[in-house]
Amino acid sequence: MKLDGKNIVIGVTGGIAAYKVCYVVSALKKSGANVFVIMTKNATEFVRPLTYETLSGNRVIVDTFDRDFEWEVEHVSLAKKADLFLVAPCTADFAGKLSGGIADDFLSTTAMAMKCPIVLAPAMNTNMLTSAAYKANEAVLRSRGVLFIEPGSGRLACGDDGKGRLAEPDEIVRFVTDVLLPKQDYEGKTVLVTAGGTSEPIDPVRFITNRSSGKMGVAIAEKAAMRGANVILVAGNISVPVPSGIRRADVSTTAEMYDAVMKYLPEADYIVKAAAPADYAVETFSDKKIKAETLTLKLKKNPDIAAAVGKIKGDKKLIIFSAETDNCDKNAREKMAKKNADMVVLNDVTKPGAGFNTDTNIVTIMTKSTKEELPVMEKSALADILLDRIIEL
């Protein structure tokens, strides 16, 4: 079986989504993994330890001072044997503890001793997920190499609709499997990714931009790195943290993004242009705030980054994104030809679940001879599919 001999420690914290983890434990066990479950006391209010013990075949640990222990110091012995540490559901409280180095129960103590990959699957109310405190903790953890499985959107246990649902069990199992048995098909390759929007200043206060969050580009960069690539991320305005280990060049304007892409282009084997740079800039920037009843701006065309790359790429592979609202297929194919791209990823941004600043996307992948329509899916899952297709070019 795929995960034979792998030791996976799963931490379950106090949330209604704890019941979903039963399916995760069962699936990982069926794949051949040795699964060890640690529960917080609050988690036992939602699922009894006996359930996880039956599914995993191993004793569940809750109490730091459990008298029914082995000779070894258990939180250390579990950490030593673990090939992967998963916390699902991960509450805001546990993320804060892990970020701050607090070790006041068996789960947090074990987490502090872990040297293996750590994966968190958050589940919480939308307002908690977007709070400044949680976001700060998430950024700290990502900077330390902790991996996150993005929560889903929908009806939450509190009755609200929004983002914060625990990812589905099959997605968690797939993510864990990919971390333990990563494809290394990009080893020795350099992938240059652009992400996010750009900002064109009008005056010291105002600027022209768009709603791009950079989520798709960052997801591609993260997955490419996991698959062995040397990744260079040219980042405009992005709203998501960038995992550690990825070379990053921050830019603000389209001209700056153009310069950065041209700087790193000689190193790249693949150029994935997932950014949404502004097409136009203000011809004359005002160094003082403009005060007027009406405002007329004269714009100038920004450099076309994809077209410039297409002219000089040689054997390098250029992948572009095309956000469309009408005549989508026709416009995307024309764009691919005009830019001399090898692949275009079409977004019909009029569809629910697609486009800018969402956690999901709906795309059609086109090459000169193929067309593949994909259903709505999380951008992290889509990133892997795109990389599968890109490596085949």
PDB file of N, CA and C in Angstrom, residues 284-365:
ATOM      1  N   THR A 284       1.091  60.981 -16.368  1.00  0.00           N
ATOM      2  CA  THR A 284       1.796  61.954 -15.530  1.00  0.00           C
ATOM      3  C   THR A 284       1.366  61.778 -14.079  1.00  0.00           C
ATOM      4  N   PHE A 285       2.295  61.369 -13.232  1.00  0.00           N
ATOM      5  CA  PHE A 285       2.023  61.196 -11.808  1.00  0.00           C
ATOM      6  C   PHE A 285       2.053  62.549 -11.116  1.00  0.00           C
ATOM      7  N   SER A 286       1.076  62.800 -10.258  1.00  0.00           N
ATOM      8  CA  SER A 286       1.043  64.039  -9.487  1.00  0.00           C
ATOM      9  C   SER A 286       1.674  63.788  -8.121  1.00  0.00           C
ATOM     10  N   ASP A 287       2.701  64.560  -7.770  1.00  0.00           N
ATOM     11  CA  ASP A 287       3.359  64.341  -6.480  1.00  0.00           C
ATOM     12  C   ASP A 287       2.581  64.942  -5.323  1.00  0.00           C
ATOM     13  N   LYS A 288       1.473  65.615  -5.637  1.00  0.00           N
ATOM     14  CA  LYS A 288       0.576  66.130  -4.603  1.00  0.00           C
ATOM     15  C   LYS A 288      -0.821  65.566  -4.832  1.00  0.00           C
ATOM     16  N   LYS A 289      -1.572  65.405  -3.756  1.00  0.00           N
ATOM     17  CA  LYS A 289      -2.923  64.876  -3.868  1.00  0.00           C
ATOM     18  C   LYS A 289      -3.763  65.776  -4.763  1.00  0.00           C
ATOM     19  N   ILE A 290      -4.411  65.166  -5.747  1.00  0.00           N
ATOM     20  CA  ILE A 290      -5.240  65.916  -6.690  1.00  0.00           C
ATOM     21  C   ILE A 290      -6.565  66.269  -6.028  1.00  0.00           C
ATOM     22  N   LYS A 291      -6.925  67.548  -6.096  1.00  0.00           N
ATOM     23  CA  LYS A 291      -8.198  68.000  -5.534  1.00  0.00           C
ATOM     24  C   LYS A 291      -8.981  68.677  -6.639  1.00  0.00           C
ATOM     25  N   ALA A 292     -10.050  68.022  -7.056  1.00  0.00           N
ATOM     26  CA  ALA A 292     -10.846  68.578  -8.157  1.00  0.00           C
ATOM     27  C   ALA A 292     -12.237  67.977  -8.121  1.00  0.00           C
ATOM     28  N   GLU A 293     -13.204  68.727  -8.651  1.00  0.00           N
ATOM     29  CA  GLU A 293     -14.586  68.229  -8.740  1.00  0.00           C
ATOM     30  C   GLU A 293     -14.648  67.047  -9.693  1.00  0.00           C
ATOM     31  N   THR A 294     -13.947  67.176 -10.804  1.00  0.00           N
ATOM     32  CA  THR A 294     -13.885  66.085 -11.785  1.00  0.00           C
ATOM     33  C   THR A 294     -12.421  65.788 -12.085  1.00  0.00           C
ATOM     34  N   LEU A 295     -12.179  64.601 -12.599  1.00  0.00           N
ATOM     35  CA  LEU A 295     -10.806  64.194 -12.856  1.00  0.00           C
ATOM     36  C   LEU A 295     -10.732  63.452 -14.182  1.00  0.00           C
ATOM     37  N   THR A 296      -9.864  63.912 -15.046  1.00  0.00           N
ATOM     38  CA  THR A 296      -9.612  63.227 -16.313  1.00  0.00           C
ATOM     39  C   THR A 296      -8.174  62.738 -16.314  1.00  0.00           C
ATOM     40  N   LEU A 297      -8.018  61.447 -16.547  1.00  0.00           N
ATOM     41  CA  LEU A 297      -6.683  60.857 -16.543  1.00  0.00           C
ATOM     42  C   LEU A 297      -6.260  60.486 -17.955  1.00  0.00           C
ATOM     43  N   LYS A 298      -5.034  60.785 -18.297  1.00  0.00           N
ATOM     44  CA  LYS A 298      -4.471  60.333 -19.557  1.00  0.00           C
ATOM     45  C   LYS A 298      -3.596  59.122 -19.255  1.00  0.00           C
ATOM     46  N   LEU A 299      -3.925  58.006 -19.878  1.00  0.00           N
ATOM     47  CA  LEU A 299      -3.235  56.757 -19.586  1.00  0.00           C
ATOM     48  C   LEU A 299      -2.273  56.379 -20.702  1.00  0.00           C
ATOM     49  N   LYS A 300      -1.258  55.626 -20.333  1.00  0.00           N
ATOM     50  CA  LYS A 300      -0.324  55.091 -21.322  1.00  0.00           C
ATOM     51  C   LYS A 300      -0.278  53.572 -21.174  1.00  0.00           C
ATOM     52  N   LYS A 301       0.012  52.894 -22.273  1.00  0.00           N
ATOM     53  CA  LYS A 301       0.032  51.437 -22.270  1.00  0.00           C
ATOM     54  C   LYS A 301       1.258  50.932 -21.511  1.00  0.00           C
ATOM     55  N   ASN A 302       1.014  49.956 -20.651  1.00  0.00           N
ATOM     56  CA  ASN A 302       2.108  49.311 -19.934  1.00  0.00           C
ATOM     57  C   ASN A 302       2.769  48.249 -20.810  1.00  0.00           C
ATOM     58  N   PRO A 303       3.981  47.857 -20.501  1.00  0.00           N
ATOM     59  CA  PRO A 303       4.612  46.780 -21.278  1.00  0.00           C
ATOM     60  C   PRO A 303       3.827  45.484 -21.146  1.00  0.00           C
ATOM     61  N   ASP A 304       3.724  44.741 -22.229  1.00  0.00           N
ATOM     62  CA  ASP A 304       3.033  43.451 -22.246  1.00  0.00           C
ATOM     63  C   ASP A 304       4.057  42.379 -21.875  1.00  0.00           C
ATOM     64  N   ILE A 305       4.000  41.923 -20.644  1.00  0.00           N
ATOM     65  CA  ILE A 305       5.023  41.006 -20.132  1.00  0.00           C
ATOM     66  C   ILE A 305       4.992  39.676 -20.870  1.00  0.00           C
ATOM     67  N   ALA A 306       3.792  39.110 -21.022  1.00  0.00           N
ATOM     68  CA  ALA A 306       3.674  37.801 -21.675  1.00  0.00           C
ATOM     69  C   ALA A 306       4.160  37.853 -23.116  1.00  0.00           C
ATOM     70  N   ALA A 307       3.769  38.901 -23.835  1.00  0.00           N
ATOM     71  CA  ALA A 307       4.186  39.023 -25.236  1.00  0.00           C
ATOM     72  C   ALA A 307       5.699  39.170 -25.345  1.00  0.00           C
ATOM     73  N   ALA A 308       6.279  39.931 -24.426  1.00  0.00           N
ATOM     74  CA  ALA A 308       7.731  40.119 -24.447  1.00  0.00           C
ATOM     75  C   ALA A 308       8.454  38.798 -24.186  1.00  0.00           C
ATOM     76  N   VAL A 309       7.936  38.020 -23.236  1.00  0.00           N
ATOM     77  CA  VAL A 309       8.535  36.709 -22.949  1.00  0.00           C
ATOM     78  C   VAL A 309       8.371  35.784 -24.149  1.00  0.00           C
ATOM     79  N   GLY A 310       7.175  35.810 -24.752  1.00  0.00           N
ATOM     80  CA  GLY A 310       6.894  34.941 -25.893  1.00  0.00           C
ATOM     81  C   GLY A 310       7.838  35.152 -27.061  1.00  0.00           C
ATOM     82  N   LYS A 311       8.321  36.373 -27.222  1.00  0.00           N
ATOM     83  CA  LYS A 311       9.217  36.684 -28.347  1.00  0.00           C
ATOM     84  C   LYS A 311      10.623  36.122 -28.158  1.00  0.00           C
ATOM     85  N   ILE A 312      11.032  35.939 -26.911  1.00  0.00           N
ATOM     86  CA  ILE A 312      12.436  35.579 -26.669  1.00  0.00           C
ATOM     87  C   ILE A 312      12.592  34.279 -25.877  1.00  0.00           C
ATOM     88  N   LYS A 313      11.500  33.550 -25.663  1.00  0.00           N
ATOM     89  CA  LYS A 313      11.548  32.413 -24.746  1.00  0.00           C
ATOM     90  C   LYS A 313      12.339  31.216 -25.276  1.00  0.00           C
ATOM     91  N   GLY A 314      12.459  31.085 -26.581  1.00  0.00           N
ATOM     92  CA  GLY A 314      13.168  29.930 -27.123  1.00  0.00           C
ATOM     93  C   GLY A 314      12.477  28.631 -26.760  1.00  0.00           C
ATOM     94  N   ASP A 315      13.216  27.699 -26.125  1.00  0.00           N
ATOM     95  CA  ASP A 315      12.656  26.407 -25.737  1.00  0.00           C
ATOM     96  C   ASP A 315      11.923  26.445 -24.402  1.00  0.00           C
ATOM     97  N   LYS A 316      11.936  27.566 -23.731  1.00  0.00           N
ATOM     98  CA  LYS A 316      11.223  27.680 -22.462  1.00  0.00           C
ATOM     99  C   LYS A 316       9.720  27.580 -22.709  1.00  0.00           C
ATOM    100  N   LYS A 317       8.974  27.127 -21.705  1.00  0.00           N
ATOM    101  CA  LYS A 317       7.530  26.978 -21.833  1.00  0.00           C
ATOM    102  C   LYS A 317       6.825  28.134 -21.127  1.00  0.00           C
ATOM    103  N   LEU A 318       5.934  28.790 -21.859  1.00  0.00           N
ATOM    104  CA  LEU A 318       5.196  29.935 -21.335  1.00  0.00           C
ATOM    105  C   LEU A 318       3.742  29.550 -21.121  1.00  0.00           C
ATOM    106  N   ILE A 319       3.267  29.727 -19.901  1.00  0.00           N
ATOM    107  CA  ILE A 319       1.880  29.426 -19.547  1.00  0.00           C
ATOM    108  C   ILE A 319       1.237  30.730 -19.093  1.00  0.00           C
ATOM    109  N   ILE A 320       0.129  31.093 -19.697  1.00  0.00           N
ATOM    110  CA  ILE A 320      -0.537  32.349 -19.361  1.00  0.00           C
ATOM    111  C   ILE A 320      -1.952  32.075 -18.870  1.00  0.00           C
ATOM    112  N   PHE A 321      -2.505  33.038 -18.148  1.00  0.00           N
ATOM    113  CA  PHE A 321      -3.897  32.986 -17.705  1.00  0.00           C
ATOM    114  C   PHE A 321      -4.688  34.023 -18.485  1.00  0.00           C
ATOM    115  N   SER A 322      -5.940  33.706 -18.741  1.00  0.00           N
ATOM    116  CA  SER A 322      -6.798  34.618 -19.494  1.00  0.00           C
ATOM    117  C   SER A 322      -8.142  34.734 -18.791  1.00  0.00           C
ATOM    118  N   ALA A 323      -8.394  35.877 -18.167  1.00  0.00           N
ATOM    119  CA  ALA A 323      -9.674  36.136 -17.505  1.00  0.00           C
ATOM    120  C   ALA A 323     -10.618  36.770 -18.518  1.00  0.00           C
ATOM    121  N   GLU A 324     -11.732  36.099 -18.787  1.00  0.00           N
ATOM    122  CA  GLU A 324     -12.652  36.555 -19.829  1.00  0.00           C
ATOM    123  C   GLU A 324     -14.082  36.630 -19.296  1.00  0.00           C
ATOM    124  N   THR A 325     -14.909  37.396 -20.017  1.00  0.00           N
ATOM    125  CA  THR A 325     -16.334  37.500 -19.676  1.00  0.00           C
ATOM    126  C   THR A 325     -17.242  37.110 -20.831  1.00  0.00           C
ATOM    127  N   ASP A 326     -16.735  37.139 -22.066  1.00  0.00           N
ATOM    128  CA  ASP A 326     -17.535  36.762 -23.236  1.00  0.00           C
ATOM    129  C   ASP A 326     -16.597  36.262 -24.336  1.00  0.00           C
ATOM    130  N   ASN A 327     -17.164  35.490 -25.271  1.00  0.00           N
ATOM    131  CA  ASN A 327     -16.348  34.878 -26.338  1.00  0.00           C
ATOM    132  C   ASN A 327     -15.076  34.257 -25.752  1.00  0.00           C
ATOM    133  N   CYS A 328     -15.260  33.537 -24.664  1.00  0.00           N
ATOM    134  CA  CYS A 328     -14.120  33.117 -23.838  1.00  0.00           C
ATOM    135  C   CYS A 328     -13.119  32.250 -24.591  1.00  0.00           C
ATOM    136  N   ASP A 329     -13.605  31.177 -25.218  1.00  0.00           N
ATOM    137  CA  ASP A 329     -12.689  30.268 -25.914  1.00  0.00           C
ATOM    138  C   ASP A 329     -11.922  30.987 -27.020  1.00  0.00           C
ATOM    139  N   LYS A 330     -12.655  31.757 -27.814  1.00  0.00           N
ATOM    140  CA  LYS A 330     -12.057  32.476 -28.944  1.00  0.00           C
ATOM    141  C   LYS A 330     -10.998  33.462 -28.449  1.00  0.00           C
ATOM    142  N   ASN A 331     -11.362  34.234 -27.433  1.00  0.00           N
ATOM    143  CA  ASN A 331     -10.422  35.233 -26.920  1.00  0.00           C
ATOM    144  C   ASN A 331      -9.174  34.585 -26.322  1.00  0.00           C
ATOM    145  N   ALA A 332      -9.376  33.474 -25.611  1.00  0.00           N
ATOM    146  CA  ALA A 332      -8.237  32.800 -24.981  1.00  0.00           C
ATOM    147  C   ALA A 332      -7.287  32.227 -26.026  1.00  0.00           C
ATOM    148  N   ARG A 333      -7.841  31.612 -27.067  1.00  0.00           N
ATOM    149  CA  ARG A 333      -6.984  31.038 -28.115  1.00  0.00           C
ATOM    150  C   ARG A 333      -6.236  32.131 -28.871  1.00  0.00           C
ATOM    151  N   GLU A 334      -6.914  33.236 -29.134  1.00  0.00           N
ATOM    152  CA  GLU A 334      -6.250  34.353 -29.810  1.00  0.00           C
ATOM    153  C   GLU A 334      -5.114  34.916 -28.951  1.00  0.00           C
ATOM    154  N   LYS A 335      -5.365  34.987 -27.658  1.00  0.00           N
ATOM    155  CA  LYS A 335      -4.342  35.491 -26.738  1.00  0.00           C
ATOM    156  C   LYS A 335      -3.134  34.556 -26.713  1.00  0.00           C
ATOM    157  N   MET A 336      -3.395  33.248 -26.696  1.00  0.00           N
ATOM    158  CA  MET A 336      -2.305  32.269 -26.693  1.00  0.00           C
ATOM    159  C   MET A 336      -1.441  32.423 -27.945  1.00  0.00           C
ATOM    160  N   ALA A 337      -2.085  32.590 -29.085  1.00  0.00           N
ATOM    161  CA  ALA A 337      -1.345  32.731 -30.345  1.00  0.00           C
ATOM    162  C   ALA A 337      -0.566  34.046 -30.382  1.00  0.00           C
ATOM    163  N   LYS A 338      -1.215  35.112 -29.953  1.00  0.00           N
ATOM    164  CA  LYS A 338      -0.598  36.439 -30.003  1.00  0.00           C
ATOM    165  C   LYS A 338       0.639  36.525 -29.105  1.00  0.00           C
ATOM    166  N   LYS A 339       0.578  35.870 -27.956  1.00  0.00           N
ATOM    167  CA  LYS A 339       1.692  35.941 -26.998  1.00  0.00           C
ATOM    168  C   LYS A 339       2.717  34.828 -27.219  1.00  0.00           C
ATOM    169  N   ASN A 340       2.436  33.937 -28.180  1.00  0.00           N
ATOM    170  CA  ASN A 340       3.308  32.785 -28.424  1.00  0.00           C
ATOM    171  C   ASN A 340       3.438  31.922 -27.173  1.00  0.00           C
ATOM    172  N   ALA A 341       2.310  31.718 -26.492  1.00  0.00           N
ATOM    173  CA  ALA A 341       2.295  30.896 -25.280  1.00  0.00           C
ATOM    174  C   ALA A 341       2.103  29.428 -25.642  1.00  0.00           C
ATOM    175  N   ASP A 342       2.548  28.552 -24.760  1.00  0.00           N
ATOM    176  CA  ASP A 342       2.400  27.113 -24.969  1.00  0.00           C
ATOM    177  C   ASP A 342       1.107  26.583 -24.357  1.00  0.00           C
ATOM    178  N   MET A 343       0.565  27.314 -23.402  1.00  0.00           N
ATOM    179  CA  MET A 343      -0.679  26.916 -22.746  1.00  0.00           C
ATOM    180  C   MET A 343      -1.385  28.160 -22.238  1.00  0.00           C
ATOM    181  N   VAL A 344      -2.706  28.146 -22.311  1.00  0.00           N
ATOM    182  CA  VAL A 344      -3.502  29.212 -21.717  1.00  0.00           C
ATOM    183  C   VAL A 344      -4.496  28.585 -20.753  1.00  0.00           C
ATOM    184  N   VAL A 345      -4.635  29.199 -19.589  1.00  0.00           N
ATOM    185  CA  VAL A 345      -5.597  28.764 -18.580  1.00  0.00           C
ATOM    186  C   VAL A 345      -6.717  29.796 -18.564  1.00  0.00           C
ATOM    187  N   LEU A 346      -7.864  29.382 -19.063  1.00  0.00           N
ATOM    188  CA  LEU A 346      -8.994  30.294 -19.245  1.00  0.00           C
ATOM    189  C   LEU A 346      -9.856  30.341 -17.997  1.00  0.00           C
ATOM    190  N   ASN A 347     -10.112  31.562 -17.515  1.00  0.00           N
ATOM    191  CA  ASN A 347     -11.074  31.801 -16.445  1.00  0.00           C
ATOM    192  C   ASN A 347     -12.264  32.552 -17.017  1.00  0.00           C
ATOM    193  N   ASP A 348     -13.453  31.991 -16.914  1.00  0.00           N
ATOM    194  CA  ASP A 348     -14.667  32.761 -17.178  1.00  0.00           C
ATOM    195  C   ASP A 348     -15.081  33.360 -15.841  1.00  0.00           C
ATOM    196  N   VAL A 349     -14.731  34.623 -15.629  1.00  0.00           N
ATOM    197  CA  VAL A 349     -14.914  35.231 -14.308  1.00  0.00           C
ATOM    198  C   VAL A 349     -16.364  35.557 -13.992  1.00  0.00           C
ATOM    199  N   THR A 350     -17.268  35.298 -14.935  1.00  0.00           N
ATOM    200  CA  THR A 350     -18.691  35.502 -14.654  1.00  0.00           C
ATOM    201  C   THR A 350     -19.290  34.313 -13.906  1.00  0.00           C
ATOM    202  N   LYS A 351     -18.580  33.193 -13.854  1.00  0.00           N
ATOM    203  CA  LYS A 351     -19.111  31.993 -13.191  1.00  0.00           C
ATOM    204  C   LYS A 351     -18.887  32.070 -11.683  1.00  0.00           C
ATOM    205  N   PRO A 352     -19.896  31.685 -10.890  1.00  0.00           N
ATOM    206  CA  PRO A 352     -19.706  31.638  -9.435  1.00  0.00           C
ATOM    207  C   PRO A 352     -18.599  30.653  -9.073  1.00  0.00           C
ATOM    208  N   GLY A 353     -17.706  31.080  -8.183  1.00  0.00           N
ATOM    209  CA  GLY A 353     -16.609  30.208  -7.772  1.00  0.00           C
ATOM    210  C   GLY A 353     -15.363  30.354  -8.606  1.00  0.00           C
ATOM    211  N   ALA A 354     -15.385  31.270  -9.585  1.00  0.00           N
ATOM    212  CA  ALA A 354     -14.216  31.482 -10.442  1.00  0.00           C
ATOM    213  C   ALA A 354     -13.731  32.916 -10.291  1.00  0.00           C
ATOM    214  N   GLY A 355     -12.507  33.148 -10.756  1.00  0.00           N
ATOM    215  CA  GLY A 355     -12.034  34.524 -10.849  1.00  0.00           C
ATOM    216  C   GLY A 355     -11.222  34.992  -9.664  1.00  0.00           C
ATOM    217  N   PHE A 356     -11.237  36.310  -9.465  1.00  0.00           N
ATOM    218  CA  PHE A 356     -10.358  36.952  -8.503  1.00  0.00           C
ATOM    219  C   PHE A 356     -10.839  36.787  -7.066  1.00  0.00           C
ATOM    220  N   ASN A 357      -9.862  36.734  -6.158  1.00  0.00           N
ATOM    221  CA  ASN A 357     -10.099  36.804  -4.715  1.00  0.00           C
ATOM    222  C   ASN A 357     -11.049  35.731  -4.207  1.00  0.00           C
ATOM    223  N   THR A 358     -11.028  34.548  -4.824  1.00  0.00           N
ATOM    224  CA  THR A 358     -11.812  33.414  -4.341  1.00  0.00           C
ATOM    225  C   THR A 358     -10.845  32.282  -3.994  1.00  0.00           C
ATOM    226  N   ASP A 359     -11.325  31.332  -3.203  1.00  0.00           N
ATOM    227  CA  ASP A 359     -10.495  30.180  -2.840  1.00  0.00           C
ATOM    228  C   ASP A 359     -10.631  29.049  -3.844  1.00  0.00           C
ATOM    229  N   THR A 360     -11.623  29.176  -4.730  1.00  0.00           N
ATOM    230  CA  THR A 360     -11.844  28.159  -5.758  1.00  0.00           C
ATOM    231  C   THR A 360     -11.651  28.778  -7.134  1.00  0.00           C
ATOM    232  N   ASN A 361     -11.634  27.917  -8.137  1.00  0.00           N
ATOM    233  CA  ASN A 361     -11.535  28.403  -9.505  1.00  0.00           C
ATOM    234  C   ASN A 361     -12.186  27.397 -10.440  1.00  0.00           C
ATOM    235  N   ILE A 362     -12.619  27.874 -11.583  1.00  0.00           N
ATOM    236  CA  ILE A 362     -13.152  27.027 -12.651  1.00  0.00           C
ATOM    237  C   ILE A 362     -12.389  27.411 -13.908  1.00  0.00           C
ATOM    238  N   VAL A 363     -11.649  26.487 -14.477  1.00  0.00           N
ATOM    239  CA  VAL A 363     -10.809  26.848 -15.613  1.00  0.00           C
ATOM    240  C   VAL A 363     -10.959  25.853 -16.753  1.00  0.00           C
ATOM    241  N   THR A 364     -10.553  26.315 -17.919  1.00  0.00           N
ATOM    242  CA  THR A 364     -10.370  25.458 -19.086  1.00  0.00           C
ATOM    243  C   THR A 364      -8.911  25.574 -19.500  1.00  0.00           C
ATOM    244  N   ILE A 365      -8.240  24.429 -19.602  1.00  0.00           N
ATOM    245  CA  ILE A 365      -6.825  24.407 -19.978  1.00  0.00           C
ATOM    246  C   ILE A 365      -6.734  24.159 -21.477  1.00  0.00           C
TER     247      ILE A 365
END
